[in-house]
Coordinates of C-alpha atoms in Angstrom, one line a residue:
X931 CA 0.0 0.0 0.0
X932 CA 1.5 3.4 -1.2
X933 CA 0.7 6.5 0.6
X934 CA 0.0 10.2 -1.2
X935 CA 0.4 13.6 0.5
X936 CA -1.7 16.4 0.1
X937 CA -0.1 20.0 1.4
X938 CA -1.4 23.3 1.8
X939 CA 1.1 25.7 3.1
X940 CA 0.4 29.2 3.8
X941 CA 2.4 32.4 4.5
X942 CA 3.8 30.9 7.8
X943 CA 1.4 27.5 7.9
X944 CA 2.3 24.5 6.3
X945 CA -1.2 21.8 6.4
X946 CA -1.1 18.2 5.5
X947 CA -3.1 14.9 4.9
X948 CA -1.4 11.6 4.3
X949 CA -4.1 9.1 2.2
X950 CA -3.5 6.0 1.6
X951 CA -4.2 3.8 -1.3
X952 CA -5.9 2.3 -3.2
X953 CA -9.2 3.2 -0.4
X954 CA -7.9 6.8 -0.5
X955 CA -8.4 6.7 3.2
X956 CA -6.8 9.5 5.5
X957 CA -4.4 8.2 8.0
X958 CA -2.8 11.7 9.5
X959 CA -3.4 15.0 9.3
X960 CA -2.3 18.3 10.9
X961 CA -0.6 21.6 11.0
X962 CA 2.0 23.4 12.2
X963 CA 1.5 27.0 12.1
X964 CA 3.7 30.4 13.2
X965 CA 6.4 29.2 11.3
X966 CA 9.0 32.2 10.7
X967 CA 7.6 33.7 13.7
X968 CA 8.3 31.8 16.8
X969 CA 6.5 29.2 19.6
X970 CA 5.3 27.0 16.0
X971 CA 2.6 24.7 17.2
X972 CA 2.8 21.1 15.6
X973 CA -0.3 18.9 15.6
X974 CA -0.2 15.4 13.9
X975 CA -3.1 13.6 14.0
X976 CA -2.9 10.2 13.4
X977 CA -5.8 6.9 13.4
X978 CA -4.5 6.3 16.8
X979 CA -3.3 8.9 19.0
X980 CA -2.6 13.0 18.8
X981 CA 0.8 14.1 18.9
X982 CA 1.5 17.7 20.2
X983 CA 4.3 19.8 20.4
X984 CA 5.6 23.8 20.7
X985 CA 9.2 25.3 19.2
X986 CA 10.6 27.8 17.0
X987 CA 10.4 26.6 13.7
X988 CA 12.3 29.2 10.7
X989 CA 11.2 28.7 7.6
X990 CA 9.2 26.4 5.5
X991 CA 12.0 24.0 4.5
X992 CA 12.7 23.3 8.0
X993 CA 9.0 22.4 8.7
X994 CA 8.8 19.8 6.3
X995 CA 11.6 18.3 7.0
X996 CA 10.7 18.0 10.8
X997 CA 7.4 16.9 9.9
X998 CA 8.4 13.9 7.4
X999 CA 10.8 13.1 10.2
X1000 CA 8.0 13.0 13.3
X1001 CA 5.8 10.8 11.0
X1002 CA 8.5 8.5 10.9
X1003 CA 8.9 8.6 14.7
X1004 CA 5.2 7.8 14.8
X1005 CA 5.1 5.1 12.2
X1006 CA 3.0 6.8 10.5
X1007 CA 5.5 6.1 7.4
X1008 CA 8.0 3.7 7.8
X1009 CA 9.9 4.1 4.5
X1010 CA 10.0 7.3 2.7
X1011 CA 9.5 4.4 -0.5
X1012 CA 6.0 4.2 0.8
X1013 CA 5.0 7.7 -0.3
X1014 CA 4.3 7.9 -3.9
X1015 CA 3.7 11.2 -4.5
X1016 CA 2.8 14.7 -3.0
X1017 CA 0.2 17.4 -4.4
X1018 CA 0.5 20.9 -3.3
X1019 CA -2.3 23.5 -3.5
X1020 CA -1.0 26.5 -4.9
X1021 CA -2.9 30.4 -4.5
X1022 CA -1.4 31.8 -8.0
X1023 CA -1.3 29.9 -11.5
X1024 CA -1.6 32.9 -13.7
X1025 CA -2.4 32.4 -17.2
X1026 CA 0.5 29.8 -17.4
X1027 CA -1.0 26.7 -15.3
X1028 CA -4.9 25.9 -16.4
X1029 CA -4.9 22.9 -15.3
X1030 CA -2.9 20.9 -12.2
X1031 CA 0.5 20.2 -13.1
X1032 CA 3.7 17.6 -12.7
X1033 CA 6.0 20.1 -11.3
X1034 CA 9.8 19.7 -12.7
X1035 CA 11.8 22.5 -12.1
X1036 CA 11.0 24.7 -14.6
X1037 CA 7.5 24.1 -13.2
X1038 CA 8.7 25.5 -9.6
X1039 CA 10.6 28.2 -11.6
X1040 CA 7.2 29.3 -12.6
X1041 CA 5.1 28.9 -9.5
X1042 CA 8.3 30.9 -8.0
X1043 CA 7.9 34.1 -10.8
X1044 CA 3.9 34.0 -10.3
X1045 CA 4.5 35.0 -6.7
X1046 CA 3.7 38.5 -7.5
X1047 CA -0.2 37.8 -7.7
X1048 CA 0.0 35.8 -4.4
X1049 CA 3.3 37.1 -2.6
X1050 CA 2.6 35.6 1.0
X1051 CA 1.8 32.1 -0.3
X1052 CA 3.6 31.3 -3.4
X1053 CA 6.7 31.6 -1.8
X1054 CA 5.8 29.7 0.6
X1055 CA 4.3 26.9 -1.3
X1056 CA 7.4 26.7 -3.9
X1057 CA 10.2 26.1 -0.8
X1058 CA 7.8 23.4 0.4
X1059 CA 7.7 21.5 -3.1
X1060 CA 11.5 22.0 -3.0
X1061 CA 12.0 20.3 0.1
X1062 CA 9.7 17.7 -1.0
X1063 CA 11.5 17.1 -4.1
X1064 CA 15.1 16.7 -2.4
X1065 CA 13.9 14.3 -0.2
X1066 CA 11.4 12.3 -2.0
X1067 CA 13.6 11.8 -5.4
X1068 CA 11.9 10.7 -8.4
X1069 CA 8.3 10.9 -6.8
X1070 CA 6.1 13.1 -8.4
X1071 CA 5.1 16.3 -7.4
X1072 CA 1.9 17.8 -8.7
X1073 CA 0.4 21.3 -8.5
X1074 CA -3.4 22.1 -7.9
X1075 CA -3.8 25.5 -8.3
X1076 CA -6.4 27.6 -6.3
X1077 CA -6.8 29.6 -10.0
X1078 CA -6.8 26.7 -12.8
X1079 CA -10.6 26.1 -12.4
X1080 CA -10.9 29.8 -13.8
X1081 CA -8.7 30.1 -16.1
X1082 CA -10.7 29.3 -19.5
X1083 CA -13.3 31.9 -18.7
X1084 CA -14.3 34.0 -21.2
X1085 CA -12.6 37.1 -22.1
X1086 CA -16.2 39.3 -21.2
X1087 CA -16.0 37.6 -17.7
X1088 CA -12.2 38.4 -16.9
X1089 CA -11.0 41.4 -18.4
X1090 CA -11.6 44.7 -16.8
X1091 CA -12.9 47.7 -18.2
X1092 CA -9.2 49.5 -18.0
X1093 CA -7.3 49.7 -21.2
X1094 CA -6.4 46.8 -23.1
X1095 CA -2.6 47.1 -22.4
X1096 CA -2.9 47.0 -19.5
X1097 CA -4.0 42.9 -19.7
X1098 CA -0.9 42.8 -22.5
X1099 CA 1.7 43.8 -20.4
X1100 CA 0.7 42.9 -17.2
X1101 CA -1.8 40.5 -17.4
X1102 CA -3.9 42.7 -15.2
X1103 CA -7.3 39.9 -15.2
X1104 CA -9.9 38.5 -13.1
X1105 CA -7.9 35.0 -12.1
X1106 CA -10.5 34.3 -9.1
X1107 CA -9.9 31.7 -6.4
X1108 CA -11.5 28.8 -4.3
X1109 CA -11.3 27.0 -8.0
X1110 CA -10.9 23.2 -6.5
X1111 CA -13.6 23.7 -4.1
X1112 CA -15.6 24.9 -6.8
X1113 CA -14.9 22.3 -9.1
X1114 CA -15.1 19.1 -5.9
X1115 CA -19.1 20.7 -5.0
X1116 CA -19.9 21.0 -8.9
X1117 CA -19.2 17.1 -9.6
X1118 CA -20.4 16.3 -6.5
X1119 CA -23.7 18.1 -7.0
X1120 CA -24.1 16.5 -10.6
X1121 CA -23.6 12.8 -8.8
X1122 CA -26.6 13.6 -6.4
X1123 CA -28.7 14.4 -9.2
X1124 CA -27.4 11.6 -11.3
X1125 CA -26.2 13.8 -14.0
X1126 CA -22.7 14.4 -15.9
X1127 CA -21.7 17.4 -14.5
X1128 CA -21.2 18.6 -18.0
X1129 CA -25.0 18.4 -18.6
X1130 CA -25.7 21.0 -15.8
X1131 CA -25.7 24.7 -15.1
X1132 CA -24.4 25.4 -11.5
X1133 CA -23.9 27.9 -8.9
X1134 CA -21.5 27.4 -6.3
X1135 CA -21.3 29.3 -3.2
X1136 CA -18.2 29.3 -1.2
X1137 CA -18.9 31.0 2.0
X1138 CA -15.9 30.9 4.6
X1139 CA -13.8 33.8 5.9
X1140 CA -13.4 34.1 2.5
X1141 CA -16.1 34.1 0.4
X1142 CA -16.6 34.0 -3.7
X1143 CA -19.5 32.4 -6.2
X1144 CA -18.5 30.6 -9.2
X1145 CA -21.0 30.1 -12.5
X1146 CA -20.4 26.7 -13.5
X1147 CA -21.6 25.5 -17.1
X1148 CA -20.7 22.5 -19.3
X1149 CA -17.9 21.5 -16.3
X1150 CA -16.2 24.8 -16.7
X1151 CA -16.1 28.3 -14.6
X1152 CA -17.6 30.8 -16.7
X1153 CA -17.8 33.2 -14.1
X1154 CA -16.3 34.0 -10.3
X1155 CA -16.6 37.0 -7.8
X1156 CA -13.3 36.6 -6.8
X1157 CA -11.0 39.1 -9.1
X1158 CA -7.5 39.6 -9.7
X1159 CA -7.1 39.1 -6.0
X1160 CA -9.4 37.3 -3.2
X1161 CA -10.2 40.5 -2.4
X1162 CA -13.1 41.1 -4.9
X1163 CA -16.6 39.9 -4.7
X1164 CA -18.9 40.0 -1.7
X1165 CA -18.5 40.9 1.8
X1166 CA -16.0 38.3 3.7
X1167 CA -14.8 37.7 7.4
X1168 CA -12.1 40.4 7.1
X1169 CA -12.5 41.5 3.1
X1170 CA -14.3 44.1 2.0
X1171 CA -15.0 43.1 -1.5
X1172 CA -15.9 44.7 -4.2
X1173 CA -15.5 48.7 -3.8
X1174 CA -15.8 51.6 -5.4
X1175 CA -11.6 52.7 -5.9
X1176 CA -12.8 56.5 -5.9
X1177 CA -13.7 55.9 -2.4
X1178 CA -10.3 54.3 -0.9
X1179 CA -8.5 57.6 -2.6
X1180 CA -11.2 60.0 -0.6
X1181 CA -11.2 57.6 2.6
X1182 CA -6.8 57.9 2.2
X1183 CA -7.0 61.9 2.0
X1184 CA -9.1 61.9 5.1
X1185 CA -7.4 59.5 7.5
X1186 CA -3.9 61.0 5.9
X1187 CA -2.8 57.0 5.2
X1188 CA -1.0 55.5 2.0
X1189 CA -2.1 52.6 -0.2
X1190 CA -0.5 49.7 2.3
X1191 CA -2.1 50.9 4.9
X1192 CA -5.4 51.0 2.9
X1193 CA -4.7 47.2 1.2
X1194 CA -4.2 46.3 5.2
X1195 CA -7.7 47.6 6.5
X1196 CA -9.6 46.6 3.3
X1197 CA -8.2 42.9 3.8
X1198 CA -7.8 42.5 7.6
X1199 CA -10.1 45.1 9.2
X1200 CA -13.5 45.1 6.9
X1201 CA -16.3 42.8 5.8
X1202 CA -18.1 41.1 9.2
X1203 CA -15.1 42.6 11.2
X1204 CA -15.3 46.2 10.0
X1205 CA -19.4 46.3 9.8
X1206 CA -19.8 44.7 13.0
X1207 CA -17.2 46.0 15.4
X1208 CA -17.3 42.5 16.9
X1209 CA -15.6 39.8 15.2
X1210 CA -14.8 38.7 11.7
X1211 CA -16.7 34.7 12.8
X1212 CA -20.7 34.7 11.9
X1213 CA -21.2 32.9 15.2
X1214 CA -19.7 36.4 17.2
X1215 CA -21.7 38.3 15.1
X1216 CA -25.2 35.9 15.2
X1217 CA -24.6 36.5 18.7
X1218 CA -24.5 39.8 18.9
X1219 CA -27.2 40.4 16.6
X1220 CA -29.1 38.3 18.4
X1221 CA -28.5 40.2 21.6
X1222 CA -30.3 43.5 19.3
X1223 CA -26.8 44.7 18.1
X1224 CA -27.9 46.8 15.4
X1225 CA -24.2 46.8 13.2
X1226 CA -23.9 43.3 13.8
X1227 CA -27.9 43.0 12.0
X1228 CA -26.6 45.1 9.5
X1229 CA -23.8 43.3 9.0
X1230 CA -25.4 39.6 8.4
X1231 CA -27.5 41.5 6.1
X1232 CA -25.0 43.1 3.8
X1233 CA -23.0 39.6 3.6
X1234 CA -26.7 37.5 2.8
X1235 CA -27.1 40.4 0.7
X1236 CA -24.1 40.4 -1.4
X1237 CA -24.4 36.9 -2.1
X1238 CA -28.0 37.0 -3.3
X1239 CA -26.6 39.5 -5.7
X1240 CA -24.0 37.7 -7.6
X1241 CA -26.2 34.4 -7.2
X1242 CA -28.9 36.4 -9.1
X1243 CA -26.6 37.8 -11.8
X1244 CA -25.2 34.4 -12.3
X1245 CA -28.7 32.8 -13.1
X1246 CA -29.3 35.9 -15.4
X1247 CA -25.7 34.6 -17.0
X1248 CA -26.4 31.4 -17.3
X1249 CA -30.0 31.3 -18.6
X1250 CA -31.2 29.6 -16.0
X1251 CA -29.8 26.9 -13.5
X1252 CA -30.4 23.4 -12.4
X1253 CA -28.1 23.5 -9.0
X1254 CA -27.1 26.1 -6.4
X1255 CA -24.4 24.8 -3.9
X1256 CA -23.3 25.9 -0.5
X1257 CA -19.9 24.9 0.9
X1258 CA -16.9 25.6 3.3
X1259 CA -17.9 27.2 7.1
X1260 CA -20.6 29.3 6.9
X1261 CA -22.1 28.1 3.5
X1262 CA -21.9 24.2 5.5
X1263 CA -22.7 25.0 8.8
X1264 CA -25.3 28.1 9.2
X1265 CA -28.5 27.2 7.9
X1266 CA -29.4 30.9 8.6
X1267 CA -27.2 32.4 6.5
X1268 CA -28.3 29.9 3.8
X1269 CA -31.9 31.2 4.2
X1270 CA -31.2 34.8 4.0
X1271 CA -29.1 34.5 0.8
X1272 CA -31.8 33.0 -1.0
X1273 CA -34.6 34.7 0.6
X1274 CA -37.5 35.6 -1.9
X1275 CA -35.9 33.9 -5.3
X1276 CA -38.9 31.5 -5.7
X1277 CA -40.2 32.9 -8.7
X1278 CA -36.2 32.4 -9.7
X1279 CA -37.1 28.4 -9.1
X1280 CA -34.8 28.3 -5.5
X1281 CA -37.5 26.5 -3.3
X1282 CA -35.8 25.8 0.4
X1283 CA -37.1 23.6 2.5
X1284 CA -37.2 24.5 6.0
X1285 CA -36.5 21.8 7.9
X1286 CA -34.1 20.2 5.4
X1287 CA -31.9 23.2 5.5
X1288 CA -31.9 22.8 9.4
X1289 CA -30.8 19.1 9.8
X1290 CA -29.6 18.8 6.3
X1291 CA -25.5 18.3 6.7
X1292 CA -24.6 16.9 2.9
X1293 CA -27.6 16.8 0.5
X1294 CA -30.4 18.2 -0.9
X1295 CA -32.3 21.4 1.0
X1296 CA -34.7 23.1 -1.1
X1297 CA -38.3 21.2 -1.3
X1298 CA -39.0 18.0 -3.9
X1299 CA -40.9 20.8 -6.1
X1300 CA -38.0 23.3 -6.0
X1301 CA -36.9 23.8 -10.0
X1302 CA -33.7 24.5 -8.9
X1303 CA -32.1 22.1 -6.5
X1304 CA -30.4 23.3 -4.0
X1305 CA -27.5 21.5 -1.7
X1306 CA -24.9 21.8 0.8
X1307 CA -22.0 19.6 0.3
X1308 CA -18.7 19.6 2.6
X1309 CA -16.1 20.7 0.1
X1310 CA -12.9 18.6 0.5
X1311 CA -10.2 20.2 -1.4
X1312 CA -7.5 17.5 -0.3
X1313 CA -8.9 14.9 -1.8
X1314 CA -9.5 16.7 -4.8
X1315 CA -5.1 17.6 -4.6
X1316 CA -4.4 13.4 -4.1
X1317 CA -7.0 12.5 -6.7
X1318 CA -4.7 15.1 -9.1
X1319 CA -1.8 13.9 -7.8
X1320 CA -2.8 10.1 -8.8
X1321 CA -3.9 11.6 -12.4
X1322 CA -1.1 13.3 -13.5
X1323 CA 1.7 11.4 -11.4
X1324 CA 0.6 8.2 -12.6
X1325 CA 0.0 6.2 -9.5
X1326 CA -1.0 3.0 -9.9
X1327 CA -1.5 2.0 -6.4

């Protein structure tokens, strides 16, 4: 039995799964986080016991080489010979990587010069694949980029209305995000409904601390609120999204602060945070608003409301649809939320069903009459990066 990682690592994060195969059954998992900036908690989860541990950890390479080492110590792997290959999510792709990729070094050499659309993670996620490839030899190393699933849209849907040179020389475009979660809850949608997924127009609905909808038709992303950052799109745990510019220069005159400091408070001090004045997590604010705190009210609002809106544009683009999904945190776990983003779109054929969307954990929610069915599935991204990573790296076992 051969064993595949799947690795998300962040600006100062590095996140793992170890499945093995051929059930494609997860055996360990964990984190180890702060890394570059001192007291790095490691976590390793295994089928049998938790493994815990505090120190200062440098940099990336240094992580993964302490972490393929403690699995060892737990027997997690015995031989590195039992690993047959590792996927890595990656933010950025560009226009260069539409699809998941077998990384050679070239291929790093390019994740490495896309770092300036995602500068805190692609970094990051090209020293990782480095180490990876230095001590697993000859395994392959694939790719999955957050970006891929968007890549084919239509020019309508990604270029801005600047000037065209700008897209020339720059390749200033809408590259969106969340693309494997998209792509997981699509195909997963179209199996519920018995249905190639290629037969089907779909909304997906992303809804975590970050947030963006994708319109989904023939298989393909035609259409995302995320833009050429994750900062577009609708309201998010800390993100603003989308805003008029005129209004950041008039707000940076007033408060007498440049554009970092701007870039900081539109990505770490708005959306539920900024509205609210309580906490960027929907449960703080439910609570508050539940306690009669007017911003926090306003707040849910705004977010429900923002979503409606691209959820309606999308149908509008897409003639029509046959699913709507809601994934990640919120869109999974508040039932709430899921009501008040599709409050009042009957006559657009979305139909919930009370009680399902209460108790309802993976499935079907609207009602059996509802012309447009709607679901919430867990997204699962990892299994999305090993399933990639068996694809493209050939894994036979």
């Amino acid at each position: 039995m051969s064993k595949v990682f799947a690795i998300n690592a962040g600006s100062s994060s590095l996140k793992f799964s170890i499945y093995q195969l051929p059930e494609e059954e997860v055996i360990s998992s964990g984190l180890i986080d702060r890394i570059g900036v001192g007291q790095s908690n490691i976590v390793i989860k295994t089928q049998t016991e938790k493994y815990t541990d505090v120190k200062d950890i440098d940099n990336h390479e240094e992580a993964t080489v302490l972490l393929l080492d403690q699995l060892k110590a737990l027997n997690v792997i015995n031989d590195f010979d039992e690993i047959s290959g590792s996927g890595h999510r990656i933010v950025a792709g560009g226009e260069f990587f539409k699809d998941s990729a077998l990384l050679d070094e070239e291929g790093v050499q390019n994740v490495e010069a896309l770092a300036e659309f995602a500068p805190l993670h692609n970094p990051a996620e090209a020293k990782v694949i480095r180490t990876f490839k230095k001590l697993l030899p000859g395994k392959p190393t694939v790719g999955v980029f957050d970006t891929s699933f968007h890549a084919n849209m239509p020019e309508k849907s990604y270029l801005y209305g600047v000037p065209y040179e700008y897209y020339e020389k720059y390749k200033a475009r809408r590259y969106g995000a969340h693309g494997t979660s998209h792509k997981y809850v699509a195909g997963q949608a179209a199996e519920k409904m018995g249905k190639d997924v290629k037969d089907l127009k779909i909304v997906t609905a992303h809804i975590g601390n970050g947030a963006s909808l994708t319109a989904i038709k023939d298989g393909q992303s035609i259409d995302t609120s995320m833009g050429f950052t994750p900062l577009a799109g609708v309201v998010m745990g800390t993100r603003s999204g989308d805003v008029d510019p005129s209004l950041l220069q008039y707000v940076m005159d007033k408060e007498g602060i440049d554009y970092d400091e701007m870039m900081r408070v539109l990505n770490h001090e708005s959306g539920l945070k900024g509205l609210s004045g309580v906490s960027s997590d929907m449960r703080d604010v439910e609570a508050a608003a539940e306690k009669g705190a007017h911003r926090s009210q306003l707040a849910l609002e705004i977010y429900a409301h923002a979503v409606k809106r691209y959820i309606g544009s999308y149908i509008a683009e897409l003639n029509g649809i046959d699913a709507l999904v809601f994934t990640a945190g919120v869109g999974e776990h508040d039932a709430s939320f899921r009501q008040a983003a599709v409050e009042n779109m009957d006559n657009l054929g979305i139909i919930l069903d009370p009680e399902r969307n209460e108790t309802v954990s993976d499935g079907l929610i609207s009602t059996d009459d509802s012309p447009v069915k709607v679901f919430v599935i867990p997204t699962d991204e990892e299994k999305m990066i090993v399933e990639d990573t068996i694809r493209l790296g050939n894994i036979t076992e």
